[in-house]
PDB file of C-alpha atoms in Angstrom:
ATOM      1  CA  UNK A1260      25.208  67.608 -17.017  1.00  0.00           C
ATOM      2  CA  UNK A1261      25.298  64.083 -18.065  1.00  0.00           C
ATOM      3  CA  UNK A1262      26.950  63.176 -21.390  1.00  0.00           C
ATOM      4  CA  UNK A1263      25.706  60.648 -23.640  1.00  0.00           C
ATOM      5  CA  UNK A1264      27.726  58.469 -26.255  1.00  0.00           C
ATOM      6  CA  UNK A1265      28.213  59.955 -29.378  1.00  0.00           C
ATOM      7  CA  UNK A1266      26.339  56.831 -31.300  1.00  0.00           C
ATOM      8  CA  UNK A1267      23.053  58.114 -29.317  1.00  0.00           C
ATOM      9  CA  UNK A1268      23.699  61.330 -30.911  1.00  0.00           C
ATOM     10  CA  UNK A1269      21.032  62.558 -33.372  1.00  0.00           C
ATOM     11  CA  UNK A1270      23.327  64.914 -34.892  1.00  0.00           C
ATOM     12  CA  UNK A1271      26.270  62.406 -35.351  1.00  0.00           C
ATOM     13  CA  UNK A1272      23.566  59.823 -37.271  1.00  0.00           C
ATOM     14  CA  UNK A1273      22.213  62.912 -39.286  1.00  0.00           C
ATOM     15  CA  UNK A1274      25.945  63.614 -40.480  1.00  0.00           C
ATOM     16  CA  UNK A1275      26.542  59.947 -41.337  1.00  0.00           C
ATOM     17  CA  UNK A1276      23.562  59.744 -43.432  1.00  0.00           C
ATOM     18  CA  UNK A1277      24.555  63.242 -45.208  1.00  0.00           C
ATOM     19  CA  UNK A1278      27.834  61.992 -46.019  1.00  0.00           C
ATOM     20  CA  UNK A1279      26.403  58.324 -47.378  1.00  0.00           C
ATOM     21  CA  UNK A1280      24.173  60.274 -49.693  1.00  0.00           C
ATOM     22  CA  UNK A1281      27.064  62.530 -50.652  1.00  0.00           C
ATOM     23  CA  UNK A1282      29.201  59.603 -51.561  1.00  0.00           C
ATOM     24  CA  UNK A1283      26.482  57.813 -53.500  1.00  0.00           C
ATOM     25  CA  UNK A1284      25.899  60.873 -55.479  1.00  0.00           C
ATOM     26  CA  UNK A1285      29.533  61.196 -56.511  1.00  0.00           C
ATOM     27  CA  UNK A1286      29.690  57.290 -57.346  1.00  0.00           C
ATOM     28  CA  UNK A1287      26.279  57.387 -59.098  1.00  0.00           C
ATOM     29  CA  UNK A1288      26.089  60.459 -61.265  1.00  0.00           C
ATOM     30  CA  UNK A1289      22.288  59.845 -61.791  1.00  0.00           C
ATOM     31  CA  UNK A1290      21.575  60.244 -58.285  1.00  0.00           C
ATOM     32  CA  UNK A1291      18.722  62.936 -58.017  1.00  0.00           C
ATOM     33  CA  UNK A1292      20.183  65.217 -55.358  1.00  0.00           C
ATOM     34  CA  UNK A1293      22.160  68.373 -56.352  1.00  0.00           C
ATOM     35  CA  UNK A1294      25.313  68.519 -53.776  1.00  0.00           C
ATOM     36  CA  UNK A1295      24.562  72.069 -53.266  1.00  0.00           C
ATOM     37  CA  UNK A1296      20.957  71.367 -52.250  1.00  0.00           C
ATOM     38  CA  UNK A1297      22.719  68.785 -49.973  1.00  0.00           C
ATOM     39  CA  UNK A1298      24.700  71.300 -48.355  1.00  0.00           C
ATOM     40  CA  UNK A1299      22.050  73.659 -47.480  1.00  0.00           C
ATOM     41  CA  UNK A1300      19.925  70.616 -46.044  1.00  0.00           C
ATOM     42  CA  UNK A1301      23.072  69.439 -43.751  1.00  0.00           C
ATOM     43  CA  UNK A1302      23.292  72.825 -42.596  1.00  0.00           C
ATOM     44  CA  UNK A1303      19.821  73.603 -41.782  1.00  0.00           C
ATOM     45  CA  UNK A1304      19.413  70.129 -40.147  1.00  0.00           C
ATOM     46  CA  UNK A1305      22.759  70.706 -38.221  1.00  0.00           C
ATOM     47  CA  UNK A1306      21.137  74.135 -36.757  1.00  0.00           C
ATOM     48  CA  UNK A1307      17.929  72.553 -36.094  1.00  0.00           C
ATOM     49  CA  UNK A1308      19.323  69.759 -34.062  1.00  0.00           C
ATOM     50  CA  UNK A1309      21.685  72.162 -32.254  1.00  0.00           C
ATOM     51  CA  UNK A1310      18.583  73.924 -31.095  1.00  0.00           C
ATOM     52  CA  UNK A1311      16.924  70.744 -29.894  1.00  0.00           C
ATOM     53  CA  UNK A1312      19.850  69.102 -28.143  1.00  0.00           C
ATOM     54  CA  UNK A1313      22.098  70.493 -25.115  1.00  0.00           C
ATOM     55  CA  UNK A1314      23.915  67.529 -23.829  1.00  0.00           C
ATOM     56  CA  UNK A1315      27.867  67.176 -24.510  1.00  0.00           C
ATOM     57  CA  UNK A1316      28.660  63.880 -26.214  1.00  0.00           C
ATOM     58  CA  UNK A1317      31.382  61.476 -25.220  1.00  0.00           C
ATOM     59  CA  UNK A1318      33.887  59.354 -27.374  1.00  0.00           C
ATOM     60  CA  UNK A1319      35.918  56.668 -25.464  1.00  0.00           C
ATOM     61  CA  UNK A1320      35.206  58.184 -22.090  1.00  0.00           C
ATOM     62  CA  UNK A1321      36.083  61.698 -23.284  1.00  0.00           C
ATOM     63  CA  UNK A1322      33.921  64.373 -24.246  1.00  0.00           C
ATOM     64  CA  UNK A1323      34.858  65.821 -27.813  1.00  0.00           C
ATOM     65  CA  UNK A1324      36.764  68.798 -26.223  1.00  0.00           C
ATOM     66  CA  UNK A1325      39.117  66.226 -24.563  1.00  0.00           C
ATOM     67  CA  UNK A1326      37.650  66.859 -20.802  1.00  0.00           C
ATOM     68  CA  UNK A1327      37.400  64.079 -18.361  1.00  0.00           C
ATOM     69  CA  UNK A1328      33.846  63.238 -17.558  1.00  0.00           C
ATOM     70  CA  UNK A1329      32.968  62.092 -14.100  1.00  0.00           C
ATOM     71  CA  UNK A1330      30.307  59.474 -13.975  1.00  0.00           C
TER      72      UNK A1330
END
């Protein structure tokens, strides 16, 4: 199975956005999203994205588990 770069991973970007929303919520107390709701959204989104994807990802020529990938 061909691996893809981490920057093309929907799961990676979903988590980056979730972290960004969480940081904005900590900085701006009037932000309308409750942190507990954000955790539920993040969990459900990750489960959904995991069901939709099956390719491993690479980071610096290695898989996240540290195994070499032969291209």
